[in-house]
Amino acid sequence: MHPDQLAKNIWRVHTRIGTHDLFEGIWPLPEGVLINAYVVKGSRKTALIDFVCDWENGESDLTGQMEEIGVKVADVDYVVINHMEPDHTGALVDFRKKNKTAQIYCTKKAEPLVHHFLRVTDNIHVIEDGEELDLGDRTLVFYETPNIHWPETMMTFERESGILFSCDAFGSFGLFDHTFEDELSEDERELYRQEGERYYSNIVSTFSTFVQKGLAKLAPLPITMVAPSHGVLWRKDIERLFSWYGKLARYMNGPAEEEITLVWSSMYGNTESLLESVKAGVASEGVKLHIFRVPQTHASFILEYAWRSSGLIFGMPTYEYKMFPPMYHVLDILERSRVNKRKVMRFGSFGWSGGAQKQFDQFVETLKWDCVGTVEFQGAPTEEDQKKAFEYAAELARQVKAEVRT
Ligand SMILES: Cc1cc2nc3c(=O)[nH]c(=O)nc-3n(C[C@H](O)[C@H](O)[C@H](O)COP(=O)(O)O)c2cc1C
Ligand SMILES: [Fe+2]
Ligand SMILES: [Fe+2]
């Protein structure tokens, strides 16, 4: 790993996280993830923007790369903490042991987190929104962007180069050998789109209202490059990046894409036996369908597709007077992520008195979903149940089309 020069005296230094880890201890990383930090060397002072974690020798990677560009740990005058989450600050504890004088720049809300996570209480400077830091021929400007992703988050803009250091915003999962989005091949770009949307839905979606506020606040800046803390950087078509991100944020309250995500589970095949009718119902209206079985599929991937879908279909039986537990987990994740205002339907089997539907109804209410109907049956489904499943699925698909097209 080597540093990438972004402009005169501005570099990215980064860590590659392997594919066997879980991000935040929950989200799979089949394609790995990048953690980017940045060095800005002004004519008088040097700043390190964001950090990396102590995952997989993060710190040694960082200092090694810094040495390649002639910056020693002791040369750093300022450490800018855009966001206190440990993926960006973990290695700071060790860094601080070697450099006690570097001033930490962070927001007011970050200060107590610096105390508690890093056990550091001195040399902390709390920024004002819009405050500037003069490094000589480079100027950093700090903008509070709360809740993208934690409450204490800010972004840093380097005025002379026009680079926005956006931290988690515009981030993505995935390891990429190229630095910039415009260098990706068609296949890599598709992987980046997918991993970017999975990152957004898994990590940021809950805060979509704040994302929209943040985008509105930053849009007037003369941005020439967006340098997030995960994934690739953008130096072309910044408008396309903002419009993609704005679209992802607006999915929160629907309508999203003209697509339906079907999530199903079945212990003994009774619920499963309605699957073909449901699929045929959606297909009869020509709406794109994504199908996932739980618990076989991790909720991370289901959330990615649920986030972009205007319609959701759930198939699950009753289990111990409640919903089949892995499906409850998926619905809980959708609730936390605010997959609001979708068109939905449910189908599922029960043995004697049911219970899954009651729990499902609570999610429908909380997430303001519009349920076209439920096909719930005792034991095995009848011909009538099969017909109803087809009809409800077709009706759901019609409603999705109508909603997206108006
Ligand atoms: C461990 C277990 C717990 C169950 N708990 C309930 C229950 O509380 N209420 C109920 O009506 N049926 C219950 N059932 C019955 C299932 O809902 C029923 O067998 C259903 O047909 C399963 O659908 P499937 O074939 O799609 O898995 C339970 C079944 C199992 C195996
Ligand atoms: Fe974060
Ligand atoms: Fe992060």
CSV table of C-alpha atoms and ligand atoms in Angstrom, one decimal:
chain,number,residue,atom,x,y,z
A,1,MET,CA,0.0,0.0,0.0
A,2,HIS,CA,1.3,3.4,-1.0
A,3,PRO,CA,0.0,6.9,-0.4
A,4,ASP,CA,-1.9,8.5,-3.3
A,5,GLN,CA,-1.2,12.1,-4.1
A,6,LEU,CA,-4.5,14.0,-4.6
A,7,ALA,CA,-3.0,17.5,-5.0
A,8,LYS,CA,0.2,19.3,-4.2
A,9,ASN,CA,1.1,18.2,-0.6
A,10,ILE,CA,-2.2,16.4,-0.1
A,11,TRP,CA,-2.3,12.6,0.1
A,12,ARG,CA,-4.5,9.7,0.9
A,13,VAL,CA,-3.1,7.1,3.2
A,14,HIS,CA,-5.3,4.1,3.7
A,15,THR,CA,-5.9,0.7,5.2
A,16,ARG,CA,-7.4,-2.3,3.4
A,17,ILE,CA,-9.6,-4.4,5.6
A,18,GLY,CA,-9.9,-8.1,4.6
A,19,THR,CA,-13.0,-10.0,3.6
A,20,HIS,CA,-13.3,-12.2,6.7
A,21,ASP,CA,-14.2,-9.4,9.1
A,22,LEU,CA,-17.6,-8.0,10.0
A,23,PHE,CA,-18.0,-4.2,9.8
A,24,GLU,CA,-19.4,-2.8,13.1
A,25,GLY,CA,-19.3,-6.4,14.3
A,26,ILE,CA,-22.5,-7.2,12.2
A,27,TRP,CA,-22.2,-6.4,8.4
A,28,PRO,CA,-20.3,-8.9,6.2
A,29,LEU,CA,-17.5,-7.7,4.0
A,30,PRO,CA,-17.3,-10.2,1.2
A,31,GLU,CA,-15.5,-7.6,-0.8
A,32,GLY,CA,-13.5,-6.0,2.1
A,33,VAL,CA,-13.5,-2.3,2.9
A,34,LEU,CA,-11.1,0.6,2.6
A,35,ILE,CA,-10.4,3.0,5.4
A,36,ASN,CA,-9.0,6.3,4.1
A,37,ALA,CA,-7.2,9.0,6.1
A,38,TYR,CA,-5.6,12.1,4.6
A,39,VAL,CA,-2.5,14.1,5.1
A,40,VAL,CA,-2.5,17.8,4.3
A,41,LYS,CA,0.9,19.5,4.4
A,42,GLY,CA,0.7,23.2,4.4
A,43,SER,CA,3.8,25.5,4.1
A,44,ARG,CA,3.7,26.0,7.9
A,45,LYS,CA,1.7,23.2,9.5
A,46,THR,CA,0.7,19.6,8.8
A,47,ALA,CA,-2.7,18.1,9.5
A,48,LEU,CA,-3.9,14.5,9.5
A,49,ILE,CA,-7.6,14.2,8.6
A,50,ASP,CA,-9.4,11.2,10.0
A,51,PHE,CA,-7.6,8.2,11.1
A,52,VAL,CA,-7.8,4.5,10.7
A,53,CYS,CA,-8.6,1.8,13.2
A,54,ASP,CA,-6.2,-0.7,14.8
A,55,TRP,CA,-7.8,-3.5,12.7
A,56,GLU,CA,-5.2,-5.5,10.8
A,57,ASN,CA,-2.2,-3.3,11.6
A,58,GLY,CA,-4.0,-0.2,10.6
A,59,GLU,CA,-1.6,2.1,12.5
A,60,SER,CA,1.6,0.6,11.1
A,61,ASP,CA,0.2,0.9,7.6
A,62,LEU,CA,-0.6,4.5,8.2
A,63,THR,CA,2.7,5.5,9.7
A,64,GLY,CA,4.6,3.6,7.0
A,65,GLN,CA,2.7,5.4,4.3
A,66,MET,CA,3.3,8.7,6.0
A,67,GLU,CA,7.0,8.1,6.1
A,68,GLU,CA,6.9,7.5,2.3
A,69,ILE,CA,5.8,11.1,1.9
A,70,GLY,CA,8.3,12.4,4.4
A,71,VAL,CA,5.8,13.0,7.2
A,72,LYS,CA,6.8,11.5,10.6
A,73,VAL,CA,4.3,11.0,13.4
A,74,ALA,CA,6.1,13.8,15.3
A,75,ASP,CA,5.6,16.2,12.3
A,76,VAL,CA,1.8,16.2,12.6
A,77,ASP,CA,0.5,19.5,14.1
A,78,TYR,CA,-3.2,18.8,13.9
A,79,VAL,CA,-5.4,15.7,14.0
A,80,VAL,CA,-8.8,16.5,12.5
A,81,ILE,CA,-11.5,14.1,13.8
A,82,ASN,CA,-14.4,14.3,11.5
A,83,HIS,CA,-16.1,11.4,13.3
A,84,MET,CA,-15.3,9.6,16.5
A,85,GLU,CA,-16.4,6.1,15.4
A,86,PRO,CA,-13.5,3.7,16.2
A,87,ASP,CA,-13.0,2.8,12.5
A,88,HIS,CA,-11.5,6.3,12.2
A,89,THR,CA,-10.0,6.8,15.6
A,90,GLY,CA,-8.9,3.4,16.9
A,91,ALA,CA,-5.2,3.9,16.1
A,92,LEU,CA,-5.2,7.4,17.6
A,93,VAL,CA,-4.5,6.0,21.1
A,94,ASP,CA,-1.1,4.7,20.0
A,95,PHE,CA,-0.4,7.8,17.8
A,96,ARG,CA,-1.1,10.0,20.8
A,97,LYS,CA,1.6,8.1,22.9
A,98,LYS,CA,4.1,9.1,20.2
A,99,ASN,CA,2.9,12.6,19.6
A,100,LYS,CA,1.3,14.3,22.6
A,101,THR,CA,1.4,17.9,21.2
A,102,ALA,CA,-0.7,17.5,18.1
A,103,GLN,CA,-4.0,19.5,18.6
A,104,ILE,CA,-7.1,17.5,18.1
A,105,TYR,CA,-9.8,19.4,16.1
A,106,CYS,CA,-13.3,18.1,16.6
A,107,THR,CA,-16.9,19.3,17.2
A,108,LYS,CA,-18.3,20.1,20.6
A,109,LYS,CA,-20.3,16.9,20.6
A,110,ALA,CA,-17.1,14.9,19.8
A,111,GLU,CA,-15.1,16.3,22.8
A,112,PRO,CA,-16.7,14.1,25.5
A,113,LEU,CA,-16.3,11.1,23.1
A,114,VAL,CA,-12.6,11.9,22.8
A,115,HIS,CA,-12.4,11.9,26.6
A,116,HIS,CA,-14.2,8.6,26.9
A,117,PHE,CA,-13.0,6.6,23.9
A,118,LEU,CA,-9.4,7.8,23.7
A,119,ARG,CA,-8.9,8.9,27.4
A,120,VAL,CA,-7.4,12.1,26.1
A,121,THR,CA,-8.3,15.4,27.7
A,122,ASP,CA,-5.7,17.9,26.6
A,123,ASN,CA,-4.8,19.6,23.4
A,124,ILE,CA,-8.3,19.4,22.1
A,125,HIS,CA,-9.7,22.3,20.1
A,126,VAL,CA,-13.5,22.4,19.6
A,127,ILE,CA,-14.4,23.9,16.3
A,128,GLU,CA,-17.2,26.4,15.4
A,129,ASP,CA,-19.3,25.6,12.4
A,130,GLY,CA,-17.5,27.2,9.4
A,131,GLU,CA,-14.2,27.8,11.3
A,132,GLU,CA,-11.0,27.9,9.4
A,133,LEU,CA,-7.5,26.5,10.1
A,134,ASP,CA,-4.6,28.1,8.3
A,135,LEU,CA,-1.8,25.6,7.5
A,136,GLY,CA,0.2,28.1,5.4
A,137,ASP,CA,-0.7,27.7,1.8
A,138,ARG,CA,-3.6,25.3,2.7
A,139,THR,CA,-6.7,26.2,4.6
A,140,LEU,CA,-9.1,23.7,6.2
A,141,VAL,CA,-12.7,24.7,6.8
A,142,PHE,CA,-14.9,22.7,9.1
A,143,TYR,CA,-18.6,22.1,8.6
A,144,GLU,CA,-20.8,20.4,11.2
A,145,THR,CA,-22.8,17.7,9.6
A,146,PRO,CA,-24.5,16.0,12.6
A,147,ASN,CA,-25.7,12.4,12.3
A,148,ILE,CA,-23.8,11.5,9.1
A,149,HIS,CA,-23.1,9.2,10.8
A,150,TRP,CA,-22.9,9.9,14.6
A,151,PRO,CA,-24.2,13.1,16.3
A,152,GLU,CA,-20.7,14.6,16.5
A,153,THR,CA,-19.8,14.3,12.8
A,154,MET,CA,-18.3,17.1,10.7
A,155,MET,CA,-16.7,17.4,7.3
A,156,THR,CA,-13.5,19.2,6.3
A,157,PHE,CA,-13.1,21.2,3.2
A,158,GLU,CA,-9.7,22.2,1.9
A,159,ARG,CA,-10.3,25.6,0.3
A,160,GLU,CA,-7.3,25.9,-2.1
A,161,SER,CA,-7.7,22.5,-3.7
A,162,GLY,CA,-11.5,22.2,-3.3
A,163,ILE,CA,-11.3,18.8,-1.7
A,164,LEU,CA,-14.1,17.8,0.6
A,165,PHE,CA,-13.1,15.2,3.2
A,166,SER,CA,-16.5,13.8,3.8
A,167,CYS,CA,-15.8,10.9,6.2
A,168,ASP,CA,-18.6,8.3,6.2
A,169,ALA,CA,-20.8,10.3,3.7
A,170,PHE,CA,-20.2,9.0,0.1
A,171,GLY,CA,-18.5,6.0,1.6
A,172,SER,CA,-18.7,2.4,0.3
A,173,PHE,CA,-17.8,-1.1,1.2
A,174,GLY,CA,-15.4,-2.9,-1.1
A,175,LEU,CA,-11.7,-2.9,-1.8
A,176,PHE,CA,-10.7,-1.1,-5.0
A,177,ASP,CA,-7.3,-1.0,-6.6
A,178,HIS,CA,-8.0,2.4,-8.2
A,179,THR,CA,-8.1,5.6,-6.2
A,180,PHE,CA,-10.8,7.4,-8.3
A,181,GLU,CA,-14.3,6.4,-9.4
A,182,ASP,CA,-13.5,7.5,-13.0
A,183,GLU,CA,-10.7,4.9,-13.1
A,184,LEU,CA,-13.1,2.0,-12.5
A,185,SER,CA,-13.9,-0.5,-15.3
A,186,GLU,CA,-17.6,-1.3,-16.0
A,187,ASP,CA,-17.5,-4.3,-13.8
A,188,GLU,CA,-15.8,-2.5,-11.0
A,189,ARG,CA,-18.2,0.4,-11.2
A,190,GLU,CA,-21.1,-2.0,-10.9
A,191,LEU,CA,-19.5,-3.6,-7.8
A,192,TYR,CA,-18.9,-0.1,-6.4
A,193,ARG,CA,-22.6,0.9,-7.0
A,194,GLN,CA,-23.7,-2.2,-5.2
A,195,GLU,CA,-21.3,-2.0,-2.4
A,196,GLY,CA,-22.0,1.8,-2.1
A,197,GLU,CA,-25.7,1.1,-1.8
A,198,ARG,CA,-25.2,-1.7,0.7
A,199,TYR,CA,-23.0,0.6,2.7
A,200,TYR,CA,-25.6,3.4,2.6
A,201,SER,CA,-28.5,1.2,3.5
A,202,ASN,CA,-26.5,-0.7,6.3
A,203,ILE,CA,-24.7,2.3,7.9
A,204,VAL,CA,-26.3,5.6,6.9
A,205,SER,CA,-29.9,5.0,5.9
A,206,THR,CA,-31.3,5.7,9.4
A,207,PHE,CA,-30.0,9.2,9.2
A,208,SER,CA,-31.3,10.0,5.7
A,209,THR,CA,-33.0,13.2,6.8
A,210,PHE,CA,-29.7,14.5,8.1
A,211,VAL,CA,-28.0,13.4,4.9
A,212,GLN,CA,-30.4,15.5,2.9
A,213,LYS,CA,-29.7,18.5,5.2
A,214,GLY,CA,-25.9,17.9,4.9
A,215,LEU,CA,-26.1,17.7,1.1
A,216,ALA,CA,-28.0,21.0,1.0
A,217,LYS,CA,-25.4,22.6,3.3
A,218,LEU,CA,-22.4,21.4,1.3
A,219,ALA,CA,-23.7,21.8,-2.3
A,220,PRO,CA,-22.8,25.5,-2.6
A,221,LEU,CA,-19.1,24.8,-1.9
A,222,PRO,CA,-16.8,24.8,-4.9
A,223,ILE,CA,-16.0,21.1,-4.5
A,224,THR,CA,-13.5,19.6,-7.0
A,225,MET,CA,-13.0,16.3,-5.3
A,226,VAL,CA,-14.9,14.2,-2.7
A,227,ALA,CA,-12.6,12.2,-0.5
A,228,PRO,CA,-14.6,9.9,1.8
A,229,SER,CA,-13.2,7.6,4.5
A,230,HIS,CA,-14.4,4.4,2.8
A,231,GLY,CA,-14.1,3.4,-0.8
A,232,VAL,CA,-13.1,5.4,-3.9
A,233,LEU,CA,-12.8,9.1,-4.4
A,234,TRP,CA,-14.6,11.3,-6.9
A,235,ARG,CA,-12.9,14.0,-9.0
A,236,LYS,CA,-15.2,14.1,-11.9
A,237,ASP,CA,-19.0,14.4,-12.1
A,238,ILE,CA,-19.4,15.5,-8.5
A,239,GLU,CA,-23.0,16.4,-9.4
A,240,ARG,CA,-23.7,12.8,-10.3
A,241,LEU,CA,-22.4,11.7,-6.9
A,242,PHE,CA,-24.6,14.2,-5.1
A,243,SER,CA,-27.6,13.3,-7.1
A,244,TRP,CA,-27.0,9.5,-6.5
A,245,TYR,CA,-26.6,10.2,-2.8
A,246,GLY,CA,-29.7,12.4,-2.7
A,247,LYS,CA,-31.7,9.6,-4.4
A,248,LEU,CA,-30.5,7.1,-1.8
A,249,ALA,CA,-31.6,9.4,1.0
A,250,ARG,CA,-35.0,10.0,-0.5
A,251,TYR,CA,-35.7,6.2,-0.7
A,252,MET,CA,-36.3,6.4,3.0
A,253,ASN,CA,-39.9,7.6,2.7
A,254,GLY,CA,-40.5,5.9,-0.7
A,255,PRO,CA,-41.3,5.6,-3.4
A,256,ALA,CA,-38.0,4.0,-4.3
A,257,GLU,CA,-37.3,2.1,-7.5
A,258,GLU,CA,-40.0,0.1,-9.4
A,259,GLU,CA,-38.8,-3.1,-7.8
A,260,ILE,CA,-40.0,-5.5,-5.2
A,261,THR,CA,-38.0,-7.5,-2.7
A,262,LEU,CA,-39.4,-10.8,-1.5
A,263,VAL,CA,-38.0,-12.2,1.7
A,264,TRP,CA,-39.2,-15.7,2.7
A,265,SER,CA,-38.6,-18.4,5.3
A,266,SER,CA,-40.1,-21.8,5.9
A,267,MET,CA,-39.4,-24.7,8.2
A,268,TYR,CA,-41.3,-27.5,6.6
A,269,GLY,CA,-42.3,-26.1,3.2
A,270,ASN,CA,-45.9,-25.0,3.8
A,271,THR,CA,-45.1,-21.3,3.5
A,272,GLU,CA,-42.7,-22.0,0.7
A,273,SER,CA,-45.4,-23.7,-1.3
A,274,LEU,CA,-47.0,-20.3,-2.1
A,275,LEU,CA,-43.7,-18.9,-3.4
A,276,GLU,CA,-44.4,-19.8,-7.1
A,277,SER,CA,-47.8,-18.1,-7.0
A,278,VAL,CA,-46.4,-15.0,-5.5
A,279,LYS,CA,-43.5,-14.9,-8.0
A,280,ALA,CA,-46.0,-15.4,-10.9
A,281,GLY,CA,-48.2,-12.6,-9.6
A,282,VAL,CA,-45.3,-10.1,-9.6
A,283,ALA,CA,-44.1,-11.4,-13.0
A,284,SER,CA,-47.6,-10.9,-14.5
A,285,GLU,CA,-47.1,-7.2,-14.1
A,286,GLY,CA,-43.4,-7.2,-15.3
A,287,VAL,CA,-42.0,-5.7,-12.1
A,288,LYS,CA,-38.4,-6.6,-11.2
A,289,LEU,CA,-38.3,-9.0,-8.2
A,290,HIS,CA,-35.3,-9.7,-5.8
A,291,ILE,CA,-35.7,-12.9,-3.8
A,292,PHE,CA,-34.0,-13.8,-0.5
A,293,ARG,CA,-34.4,-16.6,1.9
A,294,VAL,CA,-33.7,-16.2,5.6
A,295,PRO,CA,-31.8,-17.1,7.6
A,296,GLN,CA,-29.7,-18.2,4.7
A,297,THR,CA,-29.1,-14.7,3.5
A,298,HIS,CA,-27.6,-12.1,5.9
A,299,ALA,CA,-29.9,-9.1,6.6
A,300,SER,CA,-27.2,-6.8,5.2
A,301,PHE,CA,-28.0,-7.9,1.6
A,302,ILE,CA,-31.7,-7.9,2.2
A,303,LEU,CA,-31.6,-4.4,3.5
A,304,GLU,CA,-29.6,-3.2,0.4
A,305,TYR,CA,-32.4,-4.4,-1.9
A,306,ALA,CA,-35.3,-3.5,0.5
A,307,TRP,CA,-34.0,0.0,0.6
A,308,ARG,CA,-34.2,0.4,-3.2
A,309,SER,CA,-37.5,-1.4,-3.5
A,310,SER,CA,-40.9,0.3,-3.4
A,311,GLY,CA,-42.6,-3.0,-2.7
A,312,LEU,CA,-41.8,-5.6,-0.1
A,313,ILE,CA,-43.2,-9.2,0.3
A,314,PHE,CA,-42.7,-11.3,3.4
A,315,GLY,CA,-43.3,-15.0,3.6
A,316,MET,CA,-42.9,-16.5,7.1
A,317,PRO,CA,-44.7,-19.0,9.4
A,318,THR,CA,-45.6,-18.7,13.1
A,319,TYR,CA,-43.0,-20.0,15.5
A,320,GLU,CA,-43.8,-20.2,19.3
A,321,TYR,CA,-46.7,-17.8,19.0
A,322,LYS,CA,-44.7,-15.3,17.2
A,323,MET,CA,-43.0,-14.7,13.9
A,324,PHE,CA,-40.3,-17.1,12.7
A,325,PRO,CA,-37.3,-15.5,14.6
A,326,PRO,CA,-34.8,-14.9,11.7
A,327,MET,CA,-37.6,-13.0,9.9
A,328,TYR,CA,-38.2,-10.9,13.0
A,329,HIS,CA,-34.5,-10.0,12.9
A,330,VAL,CA,-34.9,-8.8,9.3
A,331,LEU,CA,-37.9,-6.7,10.1
A,332,ASP,CA,-36.2,-5.3,13.1
A,333,ILE,CA,-33.3,-4.2,10.9
A,334,LEU,CA,-35.7,-2.7,8.3
A,335,GLU,CA,-37.3,-0.8,11.2
A,336,ARG,CA,-34.1,0.6,12.6
A,337,SER,CA,-33.0,1.6,9.1
A,338,ARG,CA,-36.3,3.4,8.5
A,339,VAL,CA,-37.5,1.5,5.4
A,340,ASN,CA,-40.7,3.6,5.5
A,341,LYS,CA,-43.8,3.8,3.5
A,342,ARG,CA,-43.6,0.7,1.3
A,343,LYS,CA,-46.3,-1.3,-0.4
A,344,VAL,CA,-46.2,-4.7,1.3
A,345,MET,CA,-47.9,-8.1,1.5
A,346,ARG,CA,-47.4,-11.2,3.7
A,347,PHE,CA,-48.1,-14.9,3.3
A,348,GLY,CA,-47.4,-17.7,5.8
A,349,SER,CA,-48.5,-20.8,7.5
A,350,PHE,CA,-49.4,-21.6,11.1
A,351,GLY,CA,-50.2,-24.8,13.0
A,352,TRP,CA,-53.0,-24.1,15.5
A,353,SER,CA,-53.5,-20.4,16.6
A,354,GLY,CA,-50.9,-18.3,14.7
A,355,GLY,CA,-49.2,-15.2,16.1
A,356,ALA,CA,-46.8,-14.1,13.3
A,357,GLN,CA,-49.4,-11.7,11.8
A,358,LYS,CA,-49.9,-9.8,15.0
A,359,GLN,CA,-46.2,-9.0,15.1
A,360,PHE,CA,-46.1,-8.2,11.4
A,361,ASP,CA,-49.0,-5.8,11.9
A,362,GLN,CA,-46.9,-3.8,14.4
A,363,PHE,CA,-44.2,-3.3,11.8
A,364,VAL,CA,-46.7,-2.3,9.2
A,365,GLU,CA,-48.0,0.4,11.6
A,366,THR,CA,-44.6,1.6,12.8
A,367,LEU,CA,-43.1,1.9,9.3
A,368,LYS,CA,-46.3,3.3,7.8
A,369,TRP,CA,-46.5,0.5,5.3
A,370,ASP,CA,-49.5,0.1,3.0
A,371,CYS,CA,-50.4,-3.7,3.2
A,372,VAL,CA,-52.3,-4.9,0.2
A,373,GLY,CA,-53.2,-8.1,2.1
A,374,THR,CA,-52.1,-11.3,3.9
A,375,VAL,CA,-52.5,-14.9,2.8
A,376,GLU,CA,-52.4,-16.7,6.1
A,377,PHE,CA,-53.4,-20.4,6.3
A,378,GLN,CA,-53.5,-23.3,8.6
A,379,GLY,CA,-51.0,-26.1,7.6
A,380,ALA,CA,-50.8,-26.5,3.8
A,381,PRO,CA,-52.3,-23.9,1.5
A,382,THR,CA,-55.5,-24.5,-0.5
A,383,GLU,CA,-56.1,-23.7,-4.2
A,384,GLU,CA,-57.9,-20.6,-3.0
A,385,ASP,CA,-54.8,-19.5,-1.0
A,386,GLN,CA,-52.7,-20.0,-4.2
A,387,LYS,CA,-55.0,-17.8,-6.2
A,388,LYS,CA,-55.1,-15.1,-3.5
A,389,ALA,CA,-51.3,-15.1,-3.3
A,390,PHE,CA,-51.1,-14.6,-7.1
A,391,GLU,CA,-53.7,-11.8,-6.9
A,392,TYR,CA,-52.2,-9.9,-4.0
A,393,ALA,CA,-48.7,-10.1,-5.5
A,394,ALA,CA,-50.1,-8.8,-8.9
A,395,GLU,CA,-52.0,-6.0,-7.1
A,396,LEU,CA,-48.9,-5.1,-5.1
A,397,ALA,CA,-46.9,-4.9,-8.4
A,398,ARG,CA,-49.6,-2.7,-10.0
A,399,GLN,CA,-49.6,-0.4,-7.0
A,400,VAL,CA,-45.8,-0.1,-7.1
A,401,LYS,CA,-45.9,0.8,-10.8
A,402,ALA,CA,-48.6,3.3,-10.2
A,403,GLU,CA,-46.8,4.9,-7.3
A,404,VAL,CA,-43.4,5.1,-9.0
A,405,ARG,CA,-44.7,6.4,-12.3
A,406,THR,CA,-46.7,9.2,-10.8
B,1,LIG,C1,-40.7,-24.9,16.9
B,1,LIG,C2,-42.1,-24.6,16.3
B,1,LIG,C3,-42.9,-23.7,16.9
B,1,LIG,C4,-44.2,-23.4,16.5
B,1,LIG,N1,-45.0,-22.6,17.1
B,1,LIG,C5,-46.3,-22.3,16.7
B,1,LIG,C6,-47.1,-21.5,17.3
B,1,LIG,O1,-46.8,-20.9,18.4
B,1,LIG,N2,-48.4,-21.2,16.9
B,1,LIG,C7,-48.8,-21.8,15.7
B,1,LIG,O2,-49.9,-21.6,15.3
B,1,LIG,N3,-48.0,-22.7,15.0
B,1,LIG,C8,-46.7,-22.9,15.5
B,1,LIG,N4,-45.9,-23.8,14.8
B,1,LIG,C9,-46.4,-24.5,13.7
B,1,LIG,C10,-46.0,-23.9,12.4
B,1,LIG,O3,-46.4,-22.5,12.3
B,1,LIG,C11,-46.5,-24.7,11.2
B,1,LIG,O4,-45.9,-26.0,11.3
B,1,LIG,C12,-46.4,-24.1,9.9
B,1,LIG,O5,-47.0,-24.9,8.9
B,1,LIG,C13,-44.9,-24.0,9.5
B,1,LIG,O6,-44.8,-23.5,8.2
B,1,LIG,P1,-43.6,-23.9,7.2
B,1,LIG,O7,-43.9,-25.3,6.7
B,1,LIG,O8,-43.6,-22.9,6.2
B,1,LIG,O9,-42.3,-23.9,8.1
B,1,LIG,C14,-44.6,-24.1,15.3
B,1,LIG,C15,-43.8,-25.0,14.6
B,1,LIG,C16,-42.5,-25.2,15.1
B,1,LIG,C17,-41.6,-26.2,14.4
B,2,FE,FE,-19.3,5.9,11.1
B,3,FE,FE,-16.7,4.9,9.0
